[in-house]
């Protein structure tokens, strides 16, 4: 039994934002049917390929647990099939450029007529306003959502983050919206339109920096390193390097081997109530009572000096030794783990967070499994579909079409098959 058992999702998505949403729904047990352009499919099947003639990891890692139907939605017969699929499904998810669905002839009004219980879920770059027609990709979303202006170091340019908060972050928001709309439909019997703009999703994920924007009116942001360095604040939230973003100061500190290993670092948080333990661990017991160091407030203008002293200690240990020493004292620290280290962490495979997936064209590949764990719902990860792998079974099984009708559809060119 799975959480979304019986829910049928038309996955009219491409690249990352939409596919990340529908992959979550598929993991939760929905039957997710990916509609792909005949012959080519999702453009990511052929991007960043590492193995000739095999779907790329870009595609396979975002399209697990789905079925694929090839369908030309601009072909008249293809439109007829799309209409039938809309009638048969609970949710349609799309992330085309603004207006693409309308141009295909499938406005929201028309879809509601076809299936009043349908939930139409859309991702666009911007919400309503002067940019609503713009096309948007991940890094653009990070820039227009406030993340880039607040990421990086004060004396460097704005930075994008590797975490795909624009694409997968929006996909995650949309998946929640879809599940909520399904829940509401239980009571009203009606579908609705659910939309997420990438700019809005990034801004939601960057909300702590909007918090700081408003706090600036009350004076300098005392937990930012620049306060201790005596550098004045301007009128907008500055970039804060690796400073802790909350009430507990933090920094990335060098560990043993940092000269040659780019990931020999640890994030170290000075949580106020374990300050005395930190002093003991790093060999500065006098700081427990010394004026200027004893309380969190007193330390705010000396954070760089305090962290440098802690770093002198962390540099004598590996990042894992620092963690082993600090954890028993409840001192929050986190080693900087490389992708290689994560890929080799067997505990992650045991929990299903990392998975090894067999694939007919690729062989076995690694992927990130479902990060949501249920006590009463099984989340197996199955490989992404080959292009059009399920065209026949969807036409006959889901739509109940007879073989003559399927032959007519193929002959029209709508599925990219001619037989
Ligand atoms: N059959 C027929 N036509 C199809 C089709 C199918 N199965 N699947 C897609 N198409 C058509 C679309 O209808 C569209 O045609 P139109 O331009 O005549 O309306 C065309 O393919 C291209 O779609 P579009 O979405 O414009 O693709 P793009 O590659 O030019 O732009 C994005 C890509 C991501 C920039 C754009 O889709 C976008 O801004 N999406 C919303 C924001 C988003 O999700 N961005 C992040 C993506 S990870």
Short mmCIF file of C-alpha atoms in Angstrom, two decimals, residues 182-375:
data_model
loop_
_atom_site.label_atom_id
_atom_site.label_comp_id
_atom_site.label_asym_id
_atom_site.label_seq_id
_atom_site.Cartn_x
_atom_site.Cartn_y
_atom_site.Cartn_z
CA UNK A 182 -6.40 16.26 -3.68
CA UNK A 183 -7.30 16.42 0.01
CA UNK A 184 -9.65 19.37 -0.59
CA UNK A 185 -11.22 17.49 -3.50
CA UNK A 186 -12.17 14.72 -1.07
CA UNK A 187 -14.54 17.22 0.54
CA UNK A 188 -15.67 19.35 -2.41
CA UNK A 189 -15.57 16.84 -5.25
CA UNK A 190 -13.98 19.57 -7.39
CA UNK A 191 -10.53 20.01 -8.86
CA UNK A 192 -8.65 23.30 -8.94
CA UNK A 193 -5.64 25.00 -10.44
CA UNK A 194 -2.46 25.02 -8.37
CA UNK A 195 0.46 27.21 -9.45
CA UNK A 196 3.97 27.79 -8.17
CA UNK A 197 6.32 30.45 -9.47
CA UNK A 198 10.02 29.68 -9.19
CA UNK A 199 10.74 33.21 -7.98
CA UNK A 200 8.21 32.77 -5.16
CA UNK A 201 9.55 29.36 -4.14
CA UNK A 202 13.14 30.61 -3.97
CA UNK A 203 12.02 33.63 -1.98
CA UNK A 204 10.17 31.36 0.43
CA UNK A 205 13.35 29.33 0.89
CA UNK A 206 15.36 32.52 1.37
CA UNK A 207 12.90 34.03 3.84
CA UNK A 208 15.46 34.36 6.63
CA UNK A 209 17.24 36.96 4.52
CA UNK A 210 13.99 38.93 4.18
CA UNK A 211 13.85 38.72 7.98
CA UNK A 212 17.30 40.31 8.10
CA UNK A 213 16.31 42.96 5.56
CA UNK A 214 13.72 44.21 8.04
CA UNK A 215 15.99 43.85 11.07
CA UNK A 216 18.45 46.25 9.40
CA UNK A 217 16.06 49.08 10.28
CA UNK A 218 16.82 48.38 13.95
CA UNK A 219 20.61 48.55 13.52
CA UNK A 220 23.51 46.39 12.35
CA UNK A 221 23.09 42.63 12.09
CA UNK A 222 25.28 41.75 15.02
CA UNK A 223 25.60 38.04 14.21
CA UNK A 224 27.11 38.80 10.77
CA UNK A 225 30.95 38.70 10.72
CA UNK A 226 31.09 42.17 9.25
CA UNK A 227 29.70 43.56 12.51
CA UNK A 228 32.72 42.27 14.44
CA UNK A 229 35.00 43.49 11.65
CA UNK A 230 33.65 47.02 12.06
CA UNK A 231 32.30 47.21 8.51
CA UNK A 232 29.11 49.22 8.26
CA UNK A 233 25.92 47.84 6.78
CA UNK A 234 24.18 49.26 3.72
CA UNK A 235 20.47 49.31 3.09
CA UNK A 236 20.05 45.69 2.04
CA UNK A 237 20.85 42.27 3.49
CA UNK A 238 24.52 41.64 2.68
CA UNK A 239 26.20 38.40 1.71
CA UNK A 240 27.38 36.67 4.86
CA UNK A 241 29.80 34.01 3.64
CA UNK A 242 29.40 30.98 5.87
CA UNK A 243 28.08 32.84 8.88
CA UNK A 244 25.30 31.04 10.70
CA UNK A 245 21.94 32.27 9.46
CA UNK A 246 20.11 31.95 12.77
CA UNK A 247 20.56 32.88 16.39
CA UNK A 248 23.60 30.61 16.88
CA UNK A 249 26.86 31.77 15.26
CA UNK A 250 28.54 29.27 12.94
CA UNK A 251 31.46 29.04 10.51
CA UNK A 252 33.17 26.59 8.22
CA UNK A 253 36.55 25.75 9.74
CA UNK A 254 39.61 24.02 8.36
CA UNK A 255 40.41 20.51 9.54
CA UNK A 256 43.52 18.37 9.22
CA UNK A 257 44.41 17.90 5.55
CA UNK A 258 42.70 21.05 4.26
CA UNK A 259 45.84 21.97 2.30
CA UNK A 260 45.24 19.14 -0.16
CA UNK A 261 41.66 17.99 0.42
CA UNK A 262 39.09 20.60 -0.71
CA UNK A 263 36.53 19.12 1.66
CA UNK A 264 38.62 18.82 4.85
CA UNK A 265 36.39 21.33 6.63
CA UNK A 266 33.69 21.25 9.26
CA UNK A 267 30.76 23.50 10.07
CA UNK A 268 30.99 24.49 13.70
CA UNK A 269 28.10 26.07 15.60
CA UNK A 270 28.63 27.95 18.85
CA UNK A 271 25.38 27.09 20.52
CA UNK A 272 25.11 29.36 23.52
CA UNK A 273 24.32 26.75 26.11
CA UNK A 274 27.28 24.51 25.21
CA UNK A 275 29.81 27.36 25.26
CA UNK A 276 31.50 26.03 28.40
CA UNK A 277 31.93 22.59 26.84
CA UNK A 278 33.39 24.20 23.70
CA UNK A 279 35.90 26.08 25.86
CA UNK A 280 36.98 22.84 27.53
CA UNK A 281 37.21 20.91 24.25
CA UNK A 282 39.38 23.52 22.52
CA UNK A 283 41.57 24.07 25.59
CA UNK A 284 40.42 27.61 26.47
CA UNK A 285 38.68 27.02 29.85
CA UNK A 286 39.39 30.64 30.89
CA UNK A 287 36.86 31.90 28.31
CA UNK A 288 34.05 30.37 30.37
CA UNK A 289 34.27 33.23 32.84
CA UNK A 290 36.37 35.89 31.12
CA UNK A 291 34.63 39.21 30.50
CA UNK A 292 34.05 39.67 26.78
CA UNK A 293 33.77 35.93 26.17
CA UNK A 294 31.51 34.46 28.84
CA UNK A 295 28.15 35.35 27.26
CA UNK A 296 26.85 35.08 23.72
CA UNK A 297 26.15 38.81 23.53
CA UNK A 298 29.69 39.72 24.58
CA UNK A 299 31.20 37.46 21.94
CA UNK A 300 29.34 38.93 18.96
CA UNK A 301 32.02 41.48 18.10
CA UNK A 302 34.79 38.87 18.46
CA UNK A 303 33.38 36.00 16.45
CA UNK A 304 36.23 35.98 13.94
CA UNK A 305 38.79 35.76 16.73
CA UNK A 306 36.78 33.07 18.55
CA UNK A 307 36.35 30.99 15.41
CA UNK A 308 40.05 31.37 14.53
CA UNK A 309 40.91 29.95 17.93
CA UNK A 310 38.48 27.06 17.47
CA UNK A 311 40.00 26.50 14.01
CA UNK A 312 43.49 26.19 15.50
CA UNK A 313 42.03 23.20 17.34
CA UNK A 314 40.00 21.72 14.44
CA UNK A 315 43.11 21.87 12.21
CA UNK A 316 44.75 19.32 14.51
CA UNK A 317 41.96 16.79 13.83
CA UNK A 318 40.23 15.26 10.83
CA UNK A 319 36.66 16.43 10.23
CA UNK A 320 35.36 13.07 11.45
CA UNK A 321 37.50 13.24 14.61
CA UNK A 322 36.10 16.70 15.35
CA UNK A 323 32.59 15.29 15.00
CA UNK A 324 33.36 12.32 17.23
CA UNK A 325 34.78 14.58 19.92
CA UNK A 326 32.02 17.20 19.76
CA UNK A 327 28.94 15.02 19.45
CA UNK A 328 29.08 13.50 22.96
CA UNK A 329 29.10 17.09 24.29
CA UNK A 330 26.09 18.04 22.14
CA UNK A 331 28.24 20.58 20.28
CA UNK A 332 26.60 20.85 16.84
CA UNK A 333 29.13 20.26 14.04
CA UNK A 334 28.87 18.92 10.51
CA UNK A 335 31.70 17.66 8.34
CA UNK A 336 31.73 18.93 4.75
CA UNK A 337 30.87 15.70 2.94
CA UNK A 338 31.84 15.35 -0.69
CA UNK A 339 29.58 13.72 -3.27
CA UNK A 340 32.09 10.83 -3.33
CA UNK A 341 31.77 10.34 0.43
CA UNK A 342 27.98 10.45 0.22
CA UNK A 343 27.94 7.99 -2.69
CA UNK A 344 30.00 5.58 -0.58
CA UNK A 345 27.97 5.89 2.63
CA UNK A 346 26.30 2.50 3.12
CA UNK A 347 24.01 3.85 5.85
CA UNK A 348 22.31 6.01 3.21
CA UNK A 349 21.64 2.93 1.08
CA UNK A 350 20.26 1.09 4.08
CA UNK A 351 17.74 3.86 4.72
CA UNK A 352 16.80 4.12 1.04
CA UNK A 353 18.11 7.68 0.74
CA UNK A 354 20.66 6.41 -1.78
CA UNK A 355 19.65 3.64 -4.16
CA UNK A 356 21.29 1.44 -6.77
CA UNK A 357 18.98 1.17 -9.76
CA UNK A 358 19.27 -1.38 -12.57
CA UNK A 359 18.66 -0.01 -16.07
CA UNK A 360 18.55 -1.97 -19.36
CA UNK A 361 20.69 0.53 -21.30
CA UNK A 362 22.88 1.97 -18.55
CA UNK A 363 23.47 -1.00 -16.28
CA UNK A 364 23.34 -0.11 -12.58
CA UNK A 365 23.46 3.55 -11.59
CA UNK A 366 23.24 5.40 -8.30
CA UNK A 367 20.42 7.71 -7.47
CA UNK A 368 18.99 9.62 -4.56
CA UNK A 369 15.89 7.84 -3.30
CA UNK A 370 12.85 9.28 -1.59
CA UNK A 371 13.90 11.44 1.36
CA UNK A 372 10.45 11.11 2.97
CA UNK A 373 10.08 7.98 5.09
CA UNK A 374 6.74 6.45 6.07
CA UNK A 375 6.08 3.91 8.79
#
